[in-house]
Short mmCIF file of the C-alpha atoms (twelve columns), coordinates in Angstrom:
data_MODEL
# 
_entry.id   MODEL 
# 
loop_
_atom_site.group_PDB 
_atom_site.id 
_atom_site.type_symbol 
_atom_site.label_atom_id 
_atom_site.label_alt_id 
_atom_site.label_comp_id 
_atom_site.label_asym_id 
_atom_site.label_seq_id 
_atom_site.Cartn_x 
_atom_site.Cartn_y 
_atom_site.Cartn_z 
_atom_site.pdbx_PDB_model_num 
ATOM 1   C CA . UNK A 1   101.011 70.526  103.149 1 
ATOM 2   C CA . UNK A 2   101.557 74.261  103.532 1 
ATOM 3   C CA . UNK A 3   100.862 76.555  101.163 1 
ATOM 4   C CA . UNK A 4   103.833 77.622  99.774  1 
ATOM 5   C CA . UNK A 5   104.539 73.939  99.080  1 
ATOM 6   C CA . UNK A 6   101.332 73.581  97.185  1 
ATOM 7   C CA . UNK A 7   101.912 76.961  95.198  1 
ATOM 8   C CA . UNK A 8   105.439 75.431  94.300  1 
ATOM 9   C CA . UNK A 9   104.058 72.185  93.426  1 
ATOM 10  C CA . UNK A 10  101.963 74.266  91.026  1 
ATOM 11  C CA . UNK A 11  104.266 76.513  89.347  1 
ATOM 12  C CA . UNK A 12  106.957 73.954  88.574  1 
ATOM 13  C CA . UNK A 13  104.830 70.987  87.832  1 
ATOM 14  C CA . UNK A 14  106.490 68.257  89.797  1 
ATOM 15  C CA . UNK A 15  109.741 69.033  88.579  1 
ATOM 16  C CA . UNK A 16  112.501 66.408  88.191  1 
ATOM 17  C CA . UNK A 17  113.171 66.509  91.812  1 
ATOM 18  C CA . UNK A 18  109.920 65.683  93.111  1 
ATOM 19  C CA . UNK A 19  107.914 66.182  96.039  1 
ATOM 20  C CA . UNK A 20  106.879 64.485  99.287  1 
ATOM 21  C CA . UNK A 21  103.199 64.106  100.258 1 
ATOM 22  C CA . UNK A 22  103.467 65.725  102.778 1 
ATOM 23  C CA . UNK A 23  105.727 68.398  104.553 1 
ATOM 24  C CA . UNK A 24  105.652 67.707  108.237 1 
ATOM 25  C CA . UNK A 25  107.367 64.074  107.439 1 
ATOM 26  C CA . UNK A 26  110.051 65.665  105.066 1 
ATOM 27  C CA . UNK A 27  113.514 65.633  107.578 1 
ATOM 28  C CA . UNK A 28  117.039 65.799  107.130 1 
ATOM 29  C CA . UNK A 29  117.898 61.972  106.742 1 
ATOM 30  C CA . UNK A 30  121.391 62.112  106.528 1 
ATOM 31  C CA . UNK A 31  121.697 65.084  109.253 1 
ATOM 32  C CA . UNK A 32  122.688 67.550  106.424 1 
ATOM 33  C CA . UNK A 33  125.257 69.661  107.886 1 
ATOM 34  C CA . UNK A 34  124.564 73.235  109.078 1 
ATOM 35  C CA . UNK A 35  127.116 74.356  107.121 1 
ATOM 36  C CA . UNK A 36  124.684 74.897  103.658 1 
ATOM 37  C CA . UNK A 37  123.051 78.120  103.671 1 
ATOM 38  C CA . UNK A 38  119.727 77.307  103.535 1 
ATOM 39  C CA . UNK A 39  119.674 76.349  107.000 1 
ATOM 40  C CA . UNK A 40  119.584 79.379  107.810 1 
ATOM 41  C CA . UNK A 41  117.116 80.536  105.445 1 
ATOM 42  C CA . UNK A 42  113.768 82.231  106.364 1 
ATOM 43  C CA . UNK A 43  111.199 79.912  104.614 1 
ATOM 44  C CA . UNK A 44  107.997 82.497  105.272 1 
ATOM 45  C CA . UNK A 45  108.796 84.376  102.376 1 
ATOM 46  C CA . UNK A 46  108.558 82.037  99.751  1 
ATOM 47  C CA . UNK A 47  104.395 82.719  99.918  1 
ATOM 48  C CA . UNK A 48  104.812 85.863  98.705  1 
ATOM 49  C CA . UNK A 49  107.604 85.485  96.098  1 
ATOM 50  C CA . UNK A 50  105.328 82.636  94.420  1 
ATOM 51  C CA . UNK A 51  102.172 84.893  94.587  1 
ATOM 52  C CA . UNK A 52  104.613 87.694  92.770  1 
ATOM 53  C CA . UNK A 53  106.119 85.004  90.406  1 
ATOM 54  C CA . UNK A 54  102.805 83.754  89.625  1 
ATOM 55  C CA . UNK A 55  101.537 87.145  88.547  1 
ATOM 56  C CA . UNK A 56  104.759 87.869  86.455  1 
ATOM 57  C CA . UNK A 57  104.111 84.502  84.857  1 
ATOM 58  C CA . UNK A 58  100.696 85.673  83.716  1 
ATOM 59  C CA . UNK A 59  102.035 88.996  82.402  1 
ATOM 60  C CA . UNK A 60  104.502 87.455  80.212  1 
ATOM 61  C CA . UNK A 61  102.120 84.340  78.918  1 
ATOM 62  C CA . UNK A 62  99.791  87.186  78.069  1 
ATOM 63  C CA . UNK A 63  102.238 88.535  75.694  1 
ATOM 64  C CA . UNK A 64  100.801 89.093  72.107  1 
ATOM 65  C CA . UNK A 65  102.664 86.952  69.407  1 
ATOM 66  C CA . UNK A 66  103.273 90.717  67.740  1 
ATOM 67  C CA . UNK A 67  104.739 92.079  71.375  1 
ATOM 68  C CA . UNK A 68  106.893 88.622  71.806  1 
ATOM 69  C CA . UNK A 69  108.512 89.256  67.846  1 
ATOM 70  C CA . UNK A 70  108.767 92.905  68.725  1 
ATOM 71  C CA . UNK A 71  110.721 92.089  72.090  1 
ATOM 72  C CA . UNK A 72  113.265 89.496  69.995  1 
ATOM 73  C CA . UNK A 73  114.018 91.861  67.666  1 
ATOM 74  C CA . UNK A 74  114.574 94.398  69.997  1 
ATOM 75  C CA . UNK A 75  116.823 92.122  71.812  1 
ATOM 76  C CA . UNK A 76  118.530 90.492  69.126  1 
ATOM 77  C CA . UNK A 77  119.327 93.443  67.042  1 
ATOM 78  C CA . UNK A 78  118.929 97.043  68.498  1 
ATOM 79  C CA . UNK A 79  119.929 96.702  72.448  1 
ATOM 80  C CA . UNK A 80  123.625 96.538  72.773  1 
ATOM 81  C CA . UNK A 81  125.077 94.095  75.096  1 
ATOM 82  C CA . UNK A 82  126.726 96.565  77.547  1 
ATOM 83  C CA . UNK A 83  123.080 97.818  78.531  1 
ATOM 84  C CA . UNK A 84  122.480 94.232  78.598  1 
ATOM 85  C CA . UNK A 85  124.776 93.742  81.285  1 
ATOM 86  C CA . UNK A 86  124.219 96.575  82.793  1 
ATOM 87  C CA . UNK A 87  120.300 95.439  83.176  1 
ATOM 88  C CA . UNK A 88  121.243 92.183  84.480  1 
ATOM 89  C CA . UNK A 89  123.489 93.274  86.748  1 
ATOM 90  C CA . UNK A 90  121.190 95.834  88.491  1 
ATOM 91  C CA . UNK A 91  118.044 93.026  88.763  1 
ATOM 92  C CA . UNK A 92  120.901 90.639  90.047  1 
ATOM 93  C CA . UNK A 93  121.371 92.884  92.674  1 
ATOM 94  C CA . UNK A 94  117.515 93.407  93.735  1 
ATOM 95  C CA . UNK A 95  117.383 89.426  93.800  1 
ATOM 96  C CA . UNK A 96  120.585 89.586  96.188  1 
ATOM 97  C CA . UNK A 97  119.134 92.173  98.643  1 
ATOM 98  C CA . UNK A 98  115.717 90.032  98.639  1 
ATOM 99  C CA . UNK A 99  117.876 87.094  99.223  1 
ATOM 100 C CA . UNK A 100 119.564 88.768  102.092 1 
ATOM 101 C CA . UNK A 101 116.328 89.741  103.740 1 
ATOM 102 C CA . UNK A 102 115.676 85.854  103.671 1 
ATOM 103 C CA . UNK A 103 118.722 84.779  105.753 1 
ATOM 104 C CA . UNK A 104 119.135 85.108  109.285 1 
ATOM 105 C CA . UNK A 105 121.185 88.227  109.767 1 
ATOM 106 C CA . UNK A 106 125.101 87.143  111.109 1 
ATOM 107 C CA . UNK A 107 125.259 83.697  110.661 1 
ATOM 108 C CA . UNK A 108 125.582 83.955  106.613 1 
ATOM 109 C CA . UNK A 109 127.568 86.937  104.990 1 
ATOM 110 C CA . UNK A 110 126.710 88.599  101.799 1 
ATOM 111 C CA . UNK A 111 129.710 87.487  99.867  1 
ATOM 112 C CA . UNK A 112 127.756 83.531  100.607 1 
ATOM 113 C CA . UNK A 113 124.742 84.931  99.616  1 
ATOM 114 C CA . UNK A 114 126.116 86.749  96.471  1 
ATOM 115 C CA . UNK A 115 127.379 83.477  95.310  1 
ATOM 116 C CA . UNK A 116 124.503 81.792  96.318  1 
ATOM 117 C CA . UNK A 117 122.791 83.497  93.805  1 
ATOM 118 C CA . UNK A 118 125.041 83.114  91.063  1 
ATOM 119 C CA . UNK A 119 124.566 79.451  91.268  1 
ATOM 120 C CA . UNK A 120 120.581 79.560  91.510  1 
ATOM 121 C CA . UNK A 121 121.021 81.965  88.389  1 
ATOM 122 C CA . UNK A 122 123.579 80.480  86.956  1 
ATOM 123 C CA . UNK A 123 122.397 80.560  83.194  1 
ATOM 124 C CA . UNK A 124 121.737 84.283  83.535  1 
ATOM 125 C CA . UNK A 125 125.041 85.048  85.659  1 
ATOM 126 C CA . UNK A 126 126.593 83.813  81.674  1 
ATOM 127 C CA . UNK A 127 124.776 87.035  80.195  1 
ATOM 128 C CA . UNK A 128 126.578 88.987  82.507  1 
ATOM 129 C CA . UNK A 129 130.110 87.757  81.261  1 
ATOM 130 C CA . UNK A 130 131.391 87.710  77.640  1 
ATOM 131 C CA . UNK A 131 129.043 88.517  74.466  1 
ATOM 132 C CA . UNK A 132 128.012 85.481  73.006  1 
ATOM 133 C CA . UNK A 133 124.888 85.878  70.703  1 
ATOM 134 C CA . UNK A 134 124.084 81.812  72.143  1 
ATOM 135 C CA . UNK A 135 123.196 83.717  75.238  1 
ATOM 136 C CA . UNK A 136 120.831 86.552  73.059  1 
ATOM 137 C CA . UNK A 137 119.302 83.264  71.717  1 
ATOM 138 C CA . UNK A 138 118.840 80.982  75.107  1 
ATOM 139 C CA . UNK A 139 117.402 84.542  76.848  1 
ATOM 140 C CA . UNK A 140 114.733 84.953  74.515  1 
ATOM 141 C CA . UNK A 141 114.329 81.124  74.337  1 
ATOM 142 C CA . UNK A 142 113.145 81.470  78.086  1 
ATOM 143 C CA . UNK A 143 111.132 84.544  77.511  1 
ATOM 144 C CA . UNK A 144 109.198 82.091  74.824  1 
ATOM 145 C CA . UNK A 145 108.879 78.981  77.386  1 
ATOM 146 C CA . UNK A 146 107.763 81.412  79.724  1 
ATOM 147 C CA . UNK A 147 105.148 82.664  76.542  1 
ATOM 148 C CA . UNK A 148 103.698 79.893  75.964  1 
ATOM 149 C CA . UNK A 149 102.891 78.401  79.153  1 
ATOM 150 C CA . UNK A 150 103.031 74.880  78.494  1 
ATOM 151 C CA . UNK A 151 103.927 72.992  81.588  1 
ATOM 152 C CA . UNK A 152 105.799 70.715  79.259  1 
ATOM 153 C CA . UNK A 153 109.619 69.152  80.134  1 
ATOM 154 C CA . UNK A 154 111.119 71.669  78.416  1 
ATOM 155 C CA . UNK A 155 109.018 74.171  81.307  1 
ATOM 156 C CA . UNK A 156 110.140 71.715  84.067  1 
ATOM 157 C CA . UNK A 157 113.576 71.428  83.030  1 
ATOM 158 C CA . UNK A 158 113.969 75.465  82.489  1 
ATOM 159 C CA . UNK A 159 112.673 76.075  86.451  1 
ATOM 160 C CA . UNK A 160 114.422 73.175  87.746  1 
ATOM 161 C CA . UNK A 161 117.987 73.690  86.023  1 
ATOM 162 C CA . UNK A 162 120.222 73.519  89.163  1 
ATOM 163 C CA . UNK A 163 123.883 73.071  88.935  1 
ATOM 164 C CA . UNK A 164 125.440 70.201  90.502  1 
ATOM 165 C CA . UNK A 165 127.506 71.614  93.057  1 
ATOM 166 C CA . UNK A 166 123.684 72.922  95.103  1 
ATOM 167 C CA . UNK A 167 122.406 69.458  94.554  1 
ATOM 168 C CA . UNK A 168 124.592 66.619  93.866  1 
ATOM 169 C CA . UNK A 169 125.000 66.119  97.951  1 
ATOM 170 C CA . UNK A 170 121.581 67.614  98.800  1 
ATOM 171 C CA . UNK A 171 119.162 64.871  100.491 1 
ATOM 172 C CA . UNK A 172 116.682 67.138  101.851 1 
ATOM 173 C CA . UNK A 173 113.625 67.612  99.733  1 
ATOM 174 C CA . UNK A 174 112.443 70.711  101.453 1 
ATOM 175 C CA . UNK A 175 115.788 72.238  100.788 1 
ATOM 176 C CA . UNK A 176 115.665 71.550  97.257  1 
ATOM 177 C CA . UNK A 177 111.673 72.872  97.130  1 
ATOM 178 C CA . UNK A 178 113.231 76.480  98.582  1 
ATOM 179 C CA . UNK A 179 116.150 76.522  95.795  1 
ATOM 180 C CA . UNK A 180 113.406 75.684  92.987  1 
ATOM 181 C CA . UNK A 181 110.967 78.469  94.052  1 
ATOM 182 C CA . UNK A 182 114.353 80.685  94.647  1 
ATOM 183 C CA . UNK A 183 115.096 80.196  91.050  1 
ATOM 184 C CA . UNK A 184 111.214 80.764  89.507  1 
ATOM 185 C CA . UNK A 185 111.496 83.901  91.615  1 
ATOM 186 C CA . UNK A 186 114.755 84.870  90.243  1 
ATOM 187 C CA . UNK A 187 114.161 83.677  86.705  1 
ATOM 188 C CA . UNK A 188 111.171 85.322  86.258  1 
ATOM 189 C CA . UNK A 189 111.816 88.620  87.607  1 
ATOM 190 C CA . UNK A 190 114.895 88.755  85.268  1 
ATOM 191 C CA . UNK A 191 112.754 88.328  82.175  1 
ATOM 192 C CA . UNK A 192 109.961 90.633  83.431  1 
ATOM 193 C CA . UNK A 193 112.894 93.410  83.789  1 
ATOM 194 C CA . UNK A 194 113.393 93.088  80.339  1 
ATOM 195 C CA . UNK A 195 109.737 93.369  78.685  1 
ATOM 196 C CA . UNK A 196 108.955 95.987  81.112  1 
ATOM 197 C CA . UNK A 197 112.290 97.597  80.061  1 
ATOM 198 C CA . UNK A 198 111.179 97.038  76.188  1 
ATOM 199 C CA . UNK A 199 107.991 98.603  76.847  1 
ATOM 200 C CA . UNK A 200 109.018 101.273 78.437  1 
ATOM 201 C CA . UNK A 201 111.261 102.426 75.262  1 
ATOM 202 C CA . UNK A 202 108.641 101.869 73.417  1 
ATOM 203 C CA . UNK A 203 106.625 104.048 75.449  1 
ATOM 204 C CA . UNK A 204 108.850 106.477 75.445  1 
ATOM 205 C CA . UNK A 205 109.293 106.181 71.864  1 
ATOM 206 C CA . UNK A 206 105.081 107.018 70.755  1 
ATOM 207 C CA . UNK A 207 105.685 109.531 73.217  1 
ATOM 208 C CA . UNK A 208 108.386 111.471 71.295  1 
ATOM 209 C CA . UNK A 209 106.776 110.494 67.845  1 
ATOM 210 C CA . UNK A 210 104.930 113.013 65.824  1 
ATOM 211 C CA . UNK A 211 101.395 111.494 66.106  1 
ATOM 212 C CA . UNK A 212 99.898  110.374 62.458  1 
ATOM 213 C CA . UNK A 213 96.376  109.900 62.477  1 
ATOM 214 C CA . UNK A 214 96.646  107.459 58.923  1 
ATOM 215 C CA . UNK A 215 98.615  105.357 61.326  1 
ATOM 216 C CA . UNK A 216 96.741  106.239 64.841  1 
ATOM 217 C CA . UNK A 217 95.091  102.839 64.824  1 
ATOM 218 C CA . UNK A 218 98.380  100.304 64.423  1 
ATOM 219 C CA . UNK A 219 98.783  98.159  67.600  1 
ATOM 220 C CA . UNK A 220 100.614 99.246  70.553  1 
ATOM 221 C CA . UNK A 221 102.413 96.180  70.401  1 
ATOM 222 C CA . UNK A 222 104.492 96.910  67.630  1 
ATOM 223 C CA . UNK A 223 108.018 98.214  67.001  1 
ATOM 224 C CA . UNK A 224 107.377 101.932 65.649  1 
ATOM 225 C CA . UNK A 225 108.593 102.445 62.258  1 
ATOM 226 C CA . UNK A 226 108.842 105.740 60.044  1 
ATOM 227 C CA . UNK A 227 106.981 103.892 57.185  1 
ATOM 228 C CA . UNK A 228 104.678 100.564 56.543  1 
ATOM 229 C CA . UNK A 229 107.655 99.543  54.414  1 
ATOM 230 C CA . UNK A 230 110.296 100.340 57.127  1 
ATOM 231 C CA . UNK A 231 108.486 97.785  59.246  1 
ATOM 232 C CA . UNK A 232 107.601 95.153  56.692  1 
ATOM 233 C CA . UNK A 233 111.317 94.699  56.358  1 
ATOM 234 C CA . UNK A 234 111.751 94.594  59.915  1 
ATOM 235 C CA . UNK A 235 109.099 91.698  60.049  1 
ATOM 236 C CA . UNK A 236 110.634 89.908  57.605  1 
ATOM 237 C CA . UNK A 237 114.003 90.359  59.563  1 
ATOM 238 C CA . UNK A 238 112.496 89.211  62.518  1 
ATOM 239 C CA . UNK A 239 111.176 86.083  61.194  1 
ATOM 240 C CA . UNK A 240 114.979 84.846  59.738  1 
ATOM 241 C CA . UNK A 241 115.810 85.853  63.259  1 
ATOM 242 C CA . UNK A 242 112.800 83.547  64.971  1 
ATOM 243 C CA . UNK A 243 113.991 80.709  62.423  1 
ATOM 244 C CA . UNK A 244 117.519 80.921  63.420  1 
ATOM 245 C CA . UNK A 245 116.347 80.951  67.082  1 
ATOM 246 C CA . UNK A 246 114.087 77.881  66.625  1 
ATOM 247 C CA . UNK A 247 116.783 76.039  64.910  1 
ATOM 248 C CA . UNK A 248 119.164 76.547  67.511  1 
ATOM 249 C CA . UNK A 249 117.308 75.387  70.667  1 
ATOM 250 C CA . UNK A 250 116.084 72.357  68.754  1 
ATOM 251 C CA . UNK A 251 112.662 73.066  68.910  1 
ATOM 252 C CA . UNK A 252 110.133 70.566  67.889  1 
ATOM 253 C CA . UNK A 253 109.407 71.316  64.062  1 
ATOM 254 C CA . UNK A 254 105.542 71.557  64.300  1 
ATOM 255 C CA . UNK A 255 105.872 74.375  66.708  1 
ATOM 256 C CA . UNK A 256 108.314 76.415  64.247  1 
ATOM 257 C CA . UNK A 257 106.038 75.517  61.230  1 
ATOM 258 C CA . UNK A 258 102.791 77.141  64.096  1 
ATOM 259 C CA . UNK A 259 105.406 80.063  64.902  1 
ATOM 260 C CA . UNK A 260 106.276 80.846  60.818  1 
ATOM 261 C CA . UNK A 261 102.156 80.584  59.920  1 
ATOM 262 C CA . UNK A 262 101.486 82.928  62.530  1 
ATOM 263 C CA . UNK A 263 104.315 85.744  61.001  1 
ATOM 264 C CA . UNK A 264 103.569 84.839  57.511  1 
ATOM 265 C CA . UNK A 265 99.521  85.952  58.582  1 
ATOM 266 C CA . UNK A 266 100.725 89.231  60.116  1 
ATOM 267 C CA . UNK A 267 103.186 89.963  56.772  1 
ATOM 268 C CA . UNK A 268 100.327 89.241  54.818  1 
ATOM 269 C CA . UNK A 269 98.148  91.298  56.743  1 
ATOM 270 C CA . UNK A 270 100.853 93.931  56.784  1 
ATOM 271 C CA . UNK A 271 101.168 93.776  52.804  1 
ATOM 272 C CA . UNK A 272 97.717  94.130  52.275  1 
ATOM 273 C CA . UNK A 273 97.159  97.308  54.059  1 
ATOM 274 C CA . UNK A 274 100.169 98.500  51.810  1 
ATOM 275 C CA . UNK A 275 98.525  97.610  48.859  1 
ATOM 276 C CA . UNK A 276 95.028  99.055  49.674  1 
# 
């Protein structure tokens, strides 16, 4: 088994597809048409997009709890959802020119390969369209999965999420391994575009701020406030806005009672330095 099959097999934990033993035997059975676009894809890359989507992985499942809160709040209440878009759309378009580089040039068009895309990506091609705040919620939701690092279903099911129309006909297994470590590629870089944009306001932000030494020591993961009270009532904000998210992906309820201890600690900690 290659490597790139063995990284996959890694990443998306046997995913509800599953995976031959080994590659060499894996053939088109039912003489798949040339027709789908993957058979002209350029398998060699995938190596190096796991290796990448492996180390983007790690950045985001190193997130604090305090950065993560920070980031939904930031997303859910002060970025507008024309930058939103306009985010989106520009990281769509890096994942279409990698995707192009993948093809064999001539004998698939970038208008294929455009949609392509939109059908690998197709939850996040939905942020692109209409506001919904749903879509707020189920993009932080994956930030979250992608947090915690639990190769759980819910992990599985989030990697391997392709629509019907790439799969329902699909009989060869190596076909479907290159979509699924397309869309961890994809997925990935999408949410790693927006911490790295989130950080990079905030950056900017401590930057532009009048440096107070009584405050020199907070965390650089936090949102920066004026005052400790600004920010306690942006904590407790963000914690109705973490219950509402919980609620509405039907997360277990033991995980949002872990989630809610571990804000409640950081309030507490927050109110205590106020009182002192």
């Amino acid at each position: 088994m290659s490597r790139s099959v063995r990284d996959l097999r890694e990443l998306i934990c046997l995913s509800r597809f599953g995976f031959r033993s080994d590659e060499n035997d894996i053939e088109n059975s039912s003489n798949e048409s040339q027709n789908s676009i993957l058979f002209y894809f350029d398998p060699s890359l995938l190596n190096n997009w796991l290796e990448i989507t492996s180390s983007r992985l790690e950045k985001l499942r190193s997130l604090s709890t305090d950065t993560l809160i920070s980031f939904i709040y930031f997303w859910l209440k002060q970025f507008d959802h024309q930058h939103k878009q306009s985010l989106f759309q520009m990281e769509f378009e890096l994942f279409i020119e990698h995707l192009i580089l993948a093809f064999t040039p001539n004998d698939v068009n970038s208008i294929q390969i455009s949609q392509f895309a939109r059908q690998i990506l197709h939850d996040i091609d939905k942020q692109i369209g209409i506001y919904t705040i749903e879509n707020d919620y189920y993009f932080v939701s994956i930030i979250d999965i992608f947090n915690r690092y639990k190769r759980d279903e819910q992990y599985r099911n989030l990697l391997a999420n392709l629509p019907n129309e790439l799969t329902i006909n699909m009989n060869n297994r190596l076909h479907l391994q290159w979509m699924l470590a397309i869309r961890a590629f994809g997925l990935v870089a999408m949410c790693i575009a927006a911490v790295d944009f989130f950080e990079k306001i905030q950056d900017t932000l401590k930057q532009n701020r009048p440096i107070d030494k009584s405050h020199s020591s907070q965390s650089n993961d936090q949102i920066i406030f004026n005052t400790p009270s600004e920010q306690f009532r942006a904590r407790i904000l963000t914690a109705l806005r973490l219950i509402q998210l919980y609620f509405y992906s039907r997360r277990n309820i033991c995980l949002l009672l872990i989630y809610l201890e571990k804000i409640i600690l950081k309030l507490l900690t927050i109110l205590l330095k106020l009182i002192n």
